[in-house]
PDB file of C-alpha atoms and ligand atoms in Angstrom:
ATOM      1  CA  UNK A 309      81.226 102.889 107.585  1.00  0.00           C
ATOM      2  CA  UNK A 310      77.701 103.581 108.790  1.00  0.00           C
ATOM      3  CA  UNK A 311      78.251 101.433 111.846  1.00  0.00           C
ATOM      4  CA  UNK A 312      81.428 103.384 112.537  1.00  0.00           C
ATOM      5  CA  UNK A 313      79.511 106.649 112.397  1.00  0.00           C
ATOM      6  CA  UNK A 314      76.935 105.253 114.803  1.00  0.00           C
ATOM      7  CA  UNK A 315      79.649 104.166 117.241  1.00  0.00           C
ATOM      8  CA  UNK A 316      81.388 107.543 117.023  1.00  0.00           C
ATOM      9  CA  UNK A 317      78.196 109.450 117.741  1.00  0.00           C
ATOM     10  CA  UNK A 318      77.101 107.387 120.738  1.00  0.00           C
ATOM     11  CA  UNK A 319      80.487 106.502 122.226  1.00  0.00           C
ATOM     12  CA  UNK A 320      82.876 109.276 121.140  1.00  0.00           C
ATOM     13  CA  UNK A 321      85.653 107.999 123.412  1.00  0.00           C
ATOM     14  CA  UNK A 322      85.508 104.379 122.233  1.00  0.00           C
ATOM     15  CA  UNK A 323      87.420 104.514 118.924  1.00  0.00           C
ATOM     16  CA  UNK A 324      90.141 106.926 120.171  1.00  0.00           C
ATOM     17  CA  UNK A 325      90.675 104.684 123.240  1.00  0.00           C
ATOM     18  CA  UNK A 326      90.850 101.653 120.969  1.00  0.00           C
ATOM     19  CA  UNK A 327      93.404 103.438 118.743  1.00  0.00           C
ATOM     20  CA  UNK A 328      95.575 104.234 121.780  1.00  0.00           C
ATOM     21  CA  UNK A 329      95.316 100.660 123.061  1.00  0.00           C
ATOM     22  CA  UNK A 330      96.258  99.239 119.639  1.00  0.00           C
ATOM     23  CA  UNK A 331      99.239 101.592 119.579  1.00  0.00           C
ATOM     24  CA  UNK A 332     100.373 100.471 123.031  1.00  0.00           C
ATOM     25  CA  UNK A 333     100.172  96.812 121.978  1.00  0.00           C
ATOM     26  CA  UNK A 334     102.069  97.511 118.751  1.00  0.00           C
ATOM     27  CA  UNK A 335     104.600  99.487 120.826  1.00  0.00           C
ATOM     28  CA  UNK A 336     105.152  96.430 122.989  1.00  0.00           C
ATOM     29  CA  UNK A 337     105.992  94.463 119.828  1.00  0.00           C
ATOM     30  CA  UNK A 338     108.254  97.304 118.637  1.00  0.00           C
ATOM     31  CA  UNK A 339     110.279  96.956 121.850  1.00  0.00           C
ATOM     32  CA  UNK A 340     111.028  93.384 120.792  1.00  0.00           C
ATOM     33  CA  UNK A 341     111.876  94.478 117.226  1.00  0.00           C
ATOM     34  CA  UNK A 342     114.197  97.308 118.366  1.00  0.00           C
ATOM     35  CA  UNK A 343     116.228  94.830 120.371  1.00  0.00           C
ATOM     36  CA  UNK A 344     116.135  91.805 118.090  1.00  0.00           C
ATOM     37  CA  UNK A 345     116.380  93.195 114.533  1.00  0.00           C
ATOM     38  CA  UNK A 346     119.901  94.684 114.894  1.00  0.00           C
ATOM     39  CA  UNK A 347     120.954  91.455 116.656  1.00  0.00           C
ATOM     40  CA  UNK A 348     119.616  89.542 113.630  1.00  0.00           C
ATOM     41  CA  UNK A 349     117.290  87.442 115.810  1.00  0.00           C
ATOM     42  CA  UNK A 350     113.778  86.310 114.913  1.00  0.00           C
ATOM     43  CA  UNK A 351     111.083  88.796 115.972  1.00  0.00           C
ATOM     44  CA  UNK A 352     108.362  86.139 116.297  1.00  0.00           C
ATOM     45  CA  UNK A 353     109.932  83.304 118.251  1.00  0.00           C
ATOM     46  CA  UNK A 354     110.690  82.723 121.024  1.00  0.00           C
ATOM     47  CA  UNK A 355     108.161  84.865 122.917  1.00  0.00           C
ATOM     48  CA  UNK A 356     109.298  87.631 125.262  1.00  0.00           C
ATOM     49  CA  UNK A 357     111.962  86.446 127.669  1.00  0.00           C
ATOM     50  CA  UNK A 358     113.654  88.108 130.628  1.00  0.00           C
ATOM     51  CA  UNK A 359     117.386  88.813 130.567  1.00  0.00           C
ATOM     52  CA  UNK A 360     117.774  85.747 132.829  1.00  0.00           C
ATOM     53  CA  UNK A 361     116.189  83.533 130.167  1.00  0.00           C
ATOM     54  CA  UNK A 362     112.818  82.955 131.883  1.00  0.00           C
ATOM     55  CA  UNK A 363     109.793  83.435 129.623  1.00  0.00           C
ATOM     56  CA  UNK A 364     107.686  86.450 130.654  1.00  0.00           C
ATOM     57  CA  UNK A 365     104.114  85.550 131.670  1.00  0.00           C
ATOM     58  CA  UNK A 366     101.334  87.265 129.727  1.00  0.00           C
ATOM     59  CA  UNK A 367     100.071  89.075 132.839  1.00  0.00           C
ATOM     60  CA  UNK A 368     103.517  90.594 133.346  1.00  0.00           C
ATOM     61  CA  UNK A 369     103.604  91.701 129.732  1.00  0.00           C
ATOM     62  CA  UNK A 370     100.647  94.134 129.627  1.00  0.00           C
ATOM     63  CA  UNK A 371     101.697  97.265 127.722  1.00  0.00           C
ATOM     64  CA  UNK A 372     102.554 100.286 129.917  1.00  0.00           C
ATOM     65  CA  UNK A 373     100.761  98.905 133.022  1.00  0.00           C
ATOM     66  CA  UNK A 374     103.030  95.957 133.838  1.00  0.00           C
ATOM     67  CA  UNK A 375     106.114  98.117 134.111  1.00  0.00           C
ATOM     68  CA  UNK A 376     104.417 100.297 136.738  1.00  0.00           C
ATOM     69  CA  UNK A 377     102.865  97.352 138.603  1.00  0.00           C
ATOM     70  CA  UNK A 378     106.261  95.622 138.793  1.00  0.00           C
ATOM     71  CA  UNK A 379     107.994  98.983 139.419  1.00  0.00           C
ATOM     72  CA  UNK A 380     110.466  98.288 136.611  1.00  0.00           C
ATOM     73  CA  UNK A 381     111.751  95.027 138.065  1.00  0.00           C
ATOM     74  CA  UNK A 382     111.401  91.526 136.628  1.00  0.00           C
ATOM     75  CA  UNK A 383     109.230  89.167 138.706  1.00  0.00           C
ATOM     76  CA  UNK A 384     111.523  86.177 138.108  1.00  0.00           C
ATOM     77  CA  UNK A 385     114.943  87.568 139.034  1.00  0.00           C
ATOM     78  CA  UNK A 386     114.446  91.216 140.005  1.00  0.00           C
ATOM     79  CA  UNK A 387     116.609  92.604 137.211  1.00  0.00           C
ATOM     80  CA  UNK A 388     115.832  96.163 136.117  1.00  0.00           C
ATOM     81  CA  UNK A 389     113.675  96.945 133.113  1.00  0.00           C
ATOM     82  CA  UNK A 390     114.399 100.192 131.336  1.00  0.00           C
ATOM     83  CA  UNK A 391     111.776 102.948 131.503  1.00  0.00           C
ATOM     84  CA  UNK A 392     112.143 102.985 127.743  1.00  0.00           C
ATOM     85  CA  UNK A 393     109.781  99.993 127.425  1.00  0.00           C
ATOM     86  CA  UNK A 394     106.626 101.666 128.792  1.00  0.00           C
ATOM     87  CA  UNK A 395     107.768 104.942 127.176  1.00  0.00           C
ATOM     88  CA  UNK A 396     107.803 103.415 123.679  1.00  0.00           C
ATOM     89  CA  UNK A 397     104.439 101.728 124.344  1.00  0.00           C
ATOM     90  CA  UNK A 398     102.841 105.002 125.466  1.00  0.00           C
ATOM     91  CA  UNK A 399     104.494 106.940 122.626  1.00  0.00           C
ATOM     92  CA  UNK A 400     103.184 104.534 119.981  1.00  0.00           C
ATOM     93  CA  UNK A 401      99.751 104.702 121.641  1.00  0.00           C
ATOM     94  CA  UNK A 402      99.765 108.508 121.413  1.00  0.00           C
ATOM     95  CA  UNK A 403     100.852 108.361 117.754  1.00  0.00           C
ATOM     96  CA  UNK A 404      98.034 105.941 116.873  1.00  0.00           C
ATOM     97  CA  UNK A 405      95.546 108.166 118.691  1.00  0.00           C
ATOM     98  CA  UNK A 406      96.873 111.257 116.864  1.00  0.00           C
ATOM     99  CA  UNK A 407      96.632 109.452 113.498  1.00  0.00           C
ATOM    100  CA  UNK A 408      93.052 108.441 114.257  1.00  0.00           C
ATOM    101  CA  UNK A 409      92.079 111.970 115.262  1.00  0.00           C
ATOM    102  CA  UNK A 410      93.758 113.637 112.272  1.00  0.00           C
ATOM    103  CA  UNK A 411      92.601 111.458 109.386  1.00  0.00           C
ATOM    104  CA  UNK A 412      89.851 109.372 107.816  1.00  0.00           C
ATOM    105  CA  UNK A 413      89.954 105.702 108.954  1.00  0.00           C
ATOM    106  CA  UNK A 414      91.767 104.347 105.851  1.00  0.00           C
ATOM    107  CA  UNK A 415      94.422 107.045 105.845  1.00  0.00           C
ATOM    108  CA  UNK A 416      94.766 106.776 109.637  1.00  0.00           C
ATOM    109  CA  UNK A 417      95.582 103.070 109.222  1.00  0.00           C
ATOM    110  CA  UNK A 418      98.373 103.898 106.737  1.00  0.00           C
ATOM    111  CA  UNK A 419      99.788 106.599 109.028  1.00  0.00           C
ATOM    112  CA  UNK A 420      99.729 104.149 111.979  1.00  0.00           C
ATOM    113  CA  UNK A 421     101.872 101.684 109.988  1.00  0.00           C
ATOM    114  CA  UNK A 422     104.142 104.594 109.024  1.00  0.00           C
ATOM    115  CA  UNK A 423     104.473 105.809 112.646  1.00  0.00           C
ATOM    116  CA  UNK A 424     105.187 102.313 113.991  1.00  0.00           C
ATOM    117  CA  UNK A 425     107.991 101.793 111.451  1.00  0.00           C
ATOM    118  CA  UNK A 426     109.468 105.218 112.240  1.00  0.00           C
ATOM    119  CA  UNK A 427     109.455 104.540 116.009  1.00  0.00           C
ATOM    120  CA  UNK A 428     111.261 101.250 115.447  1.00  0.00           C
ATOM    121  CA  UNK A 429     113.807 102.701 113.004  1.00  0.00           C
ATOM    122  CA  UNK A 430     114.448 105.772 115.190  1.00  0.00           C
ATOM    123  CA  UNK A 431     115.253 103.829 118.349  1.00  0.00           C
ATOM    124  CA  UNK A 432     117.528 101.466 116.412  1.00  0.00           C
ATOM    125  CA  UNK A 433     119.237 104.615 115.087  1.00  0.00           C
ATOM    126  CA  UNK A 434     119.637 105.936 118.676  1.00  0.00           C
ATOM    127  CA  UNK A 435     121.164 102.630 119.790  1.00  0.00           C
ATOM    128  CA  UNK A 436     123.378 101.797 116.837  1.00  0.00           C
ATOM    129  CA  UNK A 437     123.807 105.103 114.949  1.00  0.00           C
ATOM    130  CA  UNK A 438     122.458 103.368 111.888  1.00  0.00           C
ATOM    131  CA  UNK A 439     119.076 102.736 110.318  1.00  0.00           C
ATOM    132  CA  UNK A 440     118.996  99.258 108.787  1.00  0.00           C
ATOM    133  CA  UNK A 441     118.202  99.162 105.069  1.00  0.00           C
ATOM    134  CA  UNK A 442     115.224  96.956 105.709  1.00  0.00           C
ATOM    135  CA  UNK A 443     113.615  99.977 107.401  1.00  0.00           C
ATOM    136  CA  UNK A 444     114.390 102.776 104.997  1.00  0.00           C
ATOM    137  CA  UNK A 445     113.962 100.691 101.860  1.00  0.00           C
ATOM    138  CA  UNK A 446     111.117  98.716 103.470  1.00  0.00           C
ATOM    139  CA  UNK A 447     109.415 102.031 104.292  1.00  0.00           C
ATOM    140  CA  UNK A 448     109.648 103.074 100.627  1.00  0.00           C
ATOM    141  CA  UNK A 449     108.313  99.715  99.388  1.00  0.00           C
ATOM    142  CA  UNK A 450     105.402  99.620 101.875  1.00  0.00           C
ATOM    143  CA  UNK A 451     104.598 103.313 101.310  1.00  0.00           C
ATOM    144  CA  UNK A 452     104.513 102.726  97.564  1.00  0.00           C
ATOM    145  CA  UNK A 453     102.330  99.606  97.874  1.00  0.00           C
ATOM    146  CA  UNK A 454      99.888 101.391 100.206  1.00  0.00           C
ATOM    147  CA  UNK A 455      99.688 104.341  97.789  1.00  0.00           C
ATOM    148  CA  UNK A 456      98.653 101.959  94.991  1.00  0.00           C
ATOM    149  CA  UNK A 457      96.110 100.132  97.189  1.00  0.00           C
ATOM    150  CA  UNK A 458      94.797 103.044  99.300  1.00  0.00           C
ATOM    151  CA  UNK A 459      94.905 106.314  97.276  1.00  0.00           C
ATOM    152  CA  UNK A 460      93.240 108.014 100.266  1.00  0.00           C
ATOM    153  CA  UNK A 461      96.758 108.117 101.762  1.00  0.00           C
ATOM    154  CA  UNK A 462      97.513 110.999  99.377  1.00  0.00           C
ATOM    155  CA  UNK A 463      94.069 112.559  99.612  1.00  0.00           C
ATOM    156  CA  UNK A 464      92.637 110.971  96.461  1.00  0.00           C
ATOM    157  CA  UNK A 465      89.246 109.375  96.944  1.00  0.00           C
ATOM    158  CA  UNK A 466      88.488 106.381  94.731  1.00  0.00           C
ATOM    159  CA  UNK A 467      84.776 107.226  94.878  1.00  0.00           C
ATOM    160  CA  UNK A 468      85.495 110.605  93.265  1.00  0.00           C
ATOM    161  CA  UNK A 469      87.355 109.570  90.139  1.00  0.00           C
ATOM    162  CA  UNK A 470      88.868 106.556  88.443  1.00  0.00           C
ATOM    163  CA  UNK A 471      92.407 107.934  88.286  1.00  0.00           C
ATOM    164  CA  UNK A 472      92.771 108.187  92.062  1.00  0.00           C
ATOM    165  CA  UNK A 473      95.071 105.180  92.274  1.00  0.00           C
ATOM    166  CA  UNK A 474      97.306 106.393  89.418  1.00  0.00           C
ATOM    167  CA  UNK A 475      97.530 109.879  90.943  1.00  0.00           C
ATOM    168  CA  UNK A 476      98.433 108.477  94.367  1.00  0.00           C
ATOM    169  CA  UNK A 477     101.077 106.191  92.819  1.00  0.00           C
ATOM    170  CA  UNK A 478     102.639 109.134  90.976  1.00  0.00           C
ATOM    171  CA  UNK A 479     102.591 111.223  94.151  1.00  0.00           C
ATOM    172  CA  UNK A 480     104.374 108.397  95.979  1.00  0.00           C
ATOM    173  CA  UNK A 481     107.056 108.054  93.267  1.00  0.00           C
ATOM    174  CA  UNK A 482     107.591 111.845  93.259  1.00  0.00           C
ATOM    175  CA  UNK A 483     107.885 111.700  97.051  1.00  0.00           C
ATOM    176  CA  UNK A 484     110.595 109.028  96.881  1.00  0.00           C
ATOM    177  CA  UNK A 485     112.586 110.863  94.181  1.00  0.00           C
ATOM    178  CA  UNK A 486     112.258 114.452  95.432  1.00  0.00           C
ATOM    179  CA  UNK A 487     112.620 113.441  99.097  1.00  0.00           C
ATOM    180  CA  UNK A 488     115.825 111.459  98.672  1.00  0.00           C
ATOM    181  CA  UNK A 489     117.125 113.857  95.989  1.00  0.00           C
ATOM    182  CA  UNK A 490     116.730 116.977  98.130  1.00  0.00           C
ATOM    183  CA  UNK A 491     118.502 115.552 101.144  1.00  0.00           C
ATOM    184  CA  UNK A 492     121.250 114.140  98.920  1.00  0.00           C
ATOM    185  CA  UNK A 493     121.992 117.645  97.622  1.00  0.00           C
ATOM    186  CA  UNK A 494     121.904 119.077 101.162  1.00  0.00           C
ATOM    187  CA  UNK A 495     124.310 116.345 102.292  1.00  0.00           C
ATOM    188  CA  UNK A 496     126.666 117.047  99.383  1.00  0.00           C
ATOM    189  CA  UNK A 497     126.643 120.827 100.015  1.00  0.00           C
ATOM    190  CA  UNK A 498     127.162 120.311 103.750  1.00  0.00           C
ATOM    191  CA  UNK A 499     130.104 118.046 102.979  1.00  0.00           C
ATOM    192  CA  UNK A 500     131.726 120.768 100.846  1.00  0.00           C
ATOM    193  CA  UNK A 501     131.128 123.482 103.483  1.00  0.00           C
ATOM    194  CA  UNK A 502     132.000 121.439 106.603  1.00  0.00           C
ATOM    195  CA  UNK A 503     134.708 119.397 104.848  1.00  0.00           C
ATOM    196  CA  UNK A 504     133.468 116.216 106.462  1.00  0.00           C
ATOM    197  CA  UNK A 505     130.661 113.757 106.037  1.00  0.00           C
ATOM    198  CA  UNK A 506     127.610 115.504 107.470  1.00  0.00           C
ATOM    199  CA  UNK A 507     124.914 112.945 106.838  1.00  0.00           C
ATOM    200  CA  UNK A 508     124.878 109.259 106.201  1.00  0.00           C
ATOM    201  CA  UNK A 509     123.483 107.673 103.084  1.00  0.00           C
ATOM    202  CA  UNK A 510     120.973 106.053 105.467  1.00  0.00           C
ATOM    203  CA  UNK A 511     119.221 109.421 105.859  1.00  0.00           C
ATOM    204  CA  UNK A 512     118.868 109.689 102.072  1.00  0.00           C
ATOM    205  CA  UNK A 513     117.154 106.292 101.947  1.00  0.00           C
ATOM    206  CA  UNK A 514     114.969 107.144 104.965  1.00  0.00           C
ATOM    207  CA  UNK A 515     113.780 110.349 103.291  1.00  0.00           C
ATOM    208  CA  UNK A 516     112.833 108.313 100.214  1.00  0.00           C
ATOM    209  CA  UNK A 517     110.681 106.139 102.477  1.00  0.00           C
ATOM    210  CA  UNK A 518     109.074 109.182 104.096  1.00  0.00           C
ATOM    211  CA  UNK A 519     108.330 110.606 100.644  1.00  0.00           C
ATOM    212  CA  UNK A 520     106.668 107.347  99.572  1.00  0.00           C
ATOM    213  CA  UNK A 521     104.121 107.828 102.367  1.00  0.00           C
ATOM    214  CA  UNK A 522     103.785 111.617 102.518  1.00  0.00           C
ATOM    215  CA  UNK A 523     104.499 112.778  98.968  1.00  0.00           C
ATOM    216  CA  UNK A 524     107.171 115.339  98.038  1.00  0.00           C
ATOM    217  CA  UNK A 525     105.648 118.137 100.130  1.00  0.00           C
ATOM    218  CA  UNK A 526     105.740 115.998 103.277  1.00  0.00           C
ATOM    219  CA  UNK A 527     109.291 114.857 102.515  1.00  0.00           C
ATOM    220  CA  UNK A 528     110.569 118.427 102.153  1.00  0.00           C
ATOM    221  CA  UNK A 529     108.758 119.492 105.334  1.00  0.00           C
ATOM    222  CA  UNK A 530     110.334 116.551 107.191  1.00  0.00           C
ATOM    223  CA  UNK A 531     113.857 117.829 106.416  1.00  0.00           C
ATOM    224  CA  UNK A 532     113.271 121.352 107.701  1.00  0.00           C
ATOM    225  CA  UNK A 533     110.775 120.450 110.424  1.00  0.00           C
ATOM    226  CA  UNK A 534     113.165 117.692 111.519  1.00  0.00           C
ATOM    227  CA  UNK A 535     116.130 120.100 111.621  1.00  0.00           C
ATOM    228  CA  UNK A 536     114.051 122.471 113.773  1.00  0.00           C
ATOM    229  CA  UNK A 537     112.990 119.676 116.135  1.00  0.00           C
ATOM    230  CA  UNK A 538     116.638 118.617 116.333  1.00  0.00           C
ATOM    231  CA  UNK A 539     117.804 122.126 117.252  1.00  0.00           C
ATOM    232  CA  UNK A 540     115.160 122.558 119.939  1.00  0.00           C
ATOM    233  CA  UNK A 541     115.820 119.049 121.254  1.00  0.00           C
ATOM    234  CA  UNK A 542     119.598 119.560 121.421  1.00  0.00           C
ATOM    235  CA  UNK A 543     119.138 122.918 123.132  1.00  0.00           C
ATOM    236  CA  UNK A 544     116.837 121.442 125.804  1.00  0.00           C
ATOM    237  CA  UNK A 545     119.222 118.515 126.241  1.00  0.00           C
ATOM    238  CA  UNK A 546     122.206 120.859 126.650  1.00  0.00           C
ATOM    239  CA  UNK A 547     120.329 122.999 129.197  1.00  0.00           C
ATOM    240  CA  UNK A 548     119.249 119.919 131.159  1.00  0.00           C
ATOM    241  CA  UNK A 549     122.823 118.635 131.112  1.00  0.00           C
ATOM    242  CA  UNK A 550     124.130 122.001 132.305  1.00  0.00           C
ATOM    243  CA  UNK A 551     121.707 122.033 135.211  1.00  0.00           C
ATOM    244  CA  UNK A 552     122.820 118.585 136.332  1.00  0.00           C
ATOM    245  CA  UNK A 553     126.547 119.189 136.081  1.00  0.00           C
ATOM    246  CA  UNK A 554     128.344 122.428 135.323  1.00  0.00           C
ATOM    247  CA  UNK A 555     131.387 120.516 134.114  1.00  0.00           C
ATOM    248  CA  UNK A 556     131.743 119.732 130.453  1.00  0.00           C
ATOM    249  CA  UNK A 557     131.969 116.010 129.912  1.00  0.00           C
ATOM    250  CA  UNK A 558     133.263 113.997 127.011  1.00  0.00           C
ATOM    251  CA  UNK A 559     129.648 113.155 126.348  1.00  0.00           C
ATOM    252  CA  UNK A 560     129.048 116.789 125.397  1.00  0.00           C
ATOM    253  CA  UNK A 561     131.908 116.642 122.929  1.00  0.00           C
ATOM    254  CA  UNK A 562     130.347 113.649 121.265  1.00  0.00           C
ATOM    255  CA  UNK A 563     127.030 115.458 121.109  1.00  0.00           C
ATOM    256  CA  UNK A 564     128.522 118.598 119.614  1.00  0.00           C
ATOM    257  CA  UNK A 565     130.613 116.608 117.201  1.00  0.00           C
ATOM    258  CA  UNK A 566     129.241 114.445 114.443  1.00  0.00           C
ATOM    259  CA  UNK A 567     127.545 111.695 116.405  1.00  0.00           C
ATOM    260  CA  UNK A 568     124.017 113.009 116.226  1.00  0.00           C
ATOM    261  CA  UNK A 569     121.559 110.606 114.643  1.00  0.00           C
ATOM    262  CA  UNK A 570     119.569 112.591 112.096  1.00  0.00           C
ATOM    263  CA  UNK A 571     117.092 109.772 111.444  1.00  0.00           C
ATOM    264  CA  UNK A 572     114.942 110.310 114.580  1.00  0.00           C
ATOM    265  CA  UNK A 573     114.723 114.038 113.780  1.00  0.00           C
ATOM    266  CA  UNK A 574     113.553 113.325 110.232  1.00  0.00           C
ATOM    267  CA  UNK A 575     111.023 110.882 111.698  1.00  0.00           C
ATOM    268  CA  UNK A 576     109.848 113.589 114.138  1.00  0.00           C
ATOM    269  CA  UNK A 577     109.394 116.043 111.275  1.00  0.00           C
ATOM    270  CA  UNK A 578     107.466 113.443 109.284  1.00  0.00           C
ATOM    271  CA  UNK A 579     105.123 112.716 112.195  1.00  0.00           C
ATOM    272  CA  UNK A 580     104.609 116.419 112.917  1.00  0.00           C
ATOM    273  CA  UNK A 581     103.554 116.762 109.274  1.00  0.00           C
ATOM    274  CA  UNK A 582     101.227 113.739 109.434  1.00  0.00           C
ATOM    275  CA  UNK A 583      99.455 114.788 112.620  1.00  0.00           C
ATOM    276  CA  UNK A 584      99.240 118.549 112.400  1.00  0.00           C
ATOM    277  CA  UNK A 585     100.946 120.342 109.524  1.00  0.00           C
ATOM    278  CA  UNK A 586      99.757 118.609 106.345  1.00  0.00           C
ATOM    279  CA  UNK A 587      96.907 120.960 105.392  1.00  0.00           C
ATOM    280  CA  UNK A 588      98.945 124.114 105.982  1.00  0.00           C
ATOM    281  CA  UNK A 589     102.012 122.800 104.126  1.00  0.00           C
ATOM    282  CA  UNK A 590      99.976 121.636 101.110  1.00  0.00           C
ATOM    283  CA  UNK A 591      98.331 125.062 100.930  1.00  0.00           C
ATOM    284  CA  UNK A 592     101.752 126.726 101.091  1.00  0.00           C
ATOM    285  CA  UNK A 593     103.167 124.670  98.218  1.00  0.00           C
ATOM    286  CA  UNK A 594      99.981 125.111  96.173  1.00  0.00           C
ATOM    287  CA  UNK A 595     100.621 128.884  96.230  1.00  0.00           C
ATOM    288  CA  UNK A 596     104.028 128.279  94.671  1.00  0.00           C
ATOM    289  CA  UNK A 597     102.497 126.188  91.934  1.00  0.00           C
ATOM    290  CA  UNK A 598     100.190 129.068  91.043  1.00  0.00           C
ATOM    291  CA  UNK A 599     103.202 131.303  90.417  1.00  0.00           C
ATOM    292  CA  UNK A 600     104.280 129.054  87.555  1.00  0.00           C
ATOM    293  CA  UNK A 601     100.912 128.885  85.869  1.00  0.00           C
TER     294      UNK A 601
HETATM  295 ZN1   ZN B2014     114.409  87.295 135.052  1.00  0.00          ZN
END
């Protein structure tokens, strides 16, 4: 830790740059996962291949940069690569950088794992309108395990007191139960009011996973913060669509209907909490607790 302090004082840009770079590399791996996991293919072998079957050379597989150097076209056969690849790499890089800037090193590491899993799950949700169980339930299992091992994730320092690990474990369990429970009730009420299925059971499981990492306060914030992000996002999307074509397309109908993935919005709320809102939200809920004392 002392060495880290020394590095941070003399080269303040070094660790943040390293965090971004790590994120971009992880993002490159997430691109593989997003494509292969729903297709039930192995995520480790074979290595990255082009759509034409040719293996991609390492120098054409540099996160973010390669896409711009090759101008989005494969070197082997010229087929188009989606802009989504460098976008996900840059996005994951920014998330890792934000985690590093917002938290102590140990907690930042946990939040990086959390963010990477959310990016992967969200884009699978965009593509397939479903979050695989291995994400939502995997998120809960990993969040719980990290809480036991690294109590700093929930703000408990092992150096301060012996019960840190137990407290963090309890906070994680409460997060799973209150997170999934709250959204389950909202889903049930929405179903009664709207007379149709408003949310999938996948969102309930995802919220349990978010709670395992962020505790119950973070889970509850993710629901409402996520709903807000969703509203703003849909509004911007609708305005952009309007500006491109004044005609209403069937795509709009789908958007205004029930085919809106809620998972990415919940993930957005969770990340907003992790990077910027945690202190304020914890203070807000602590005031409530005082009322009952
Ligand atoms: Zn090719």
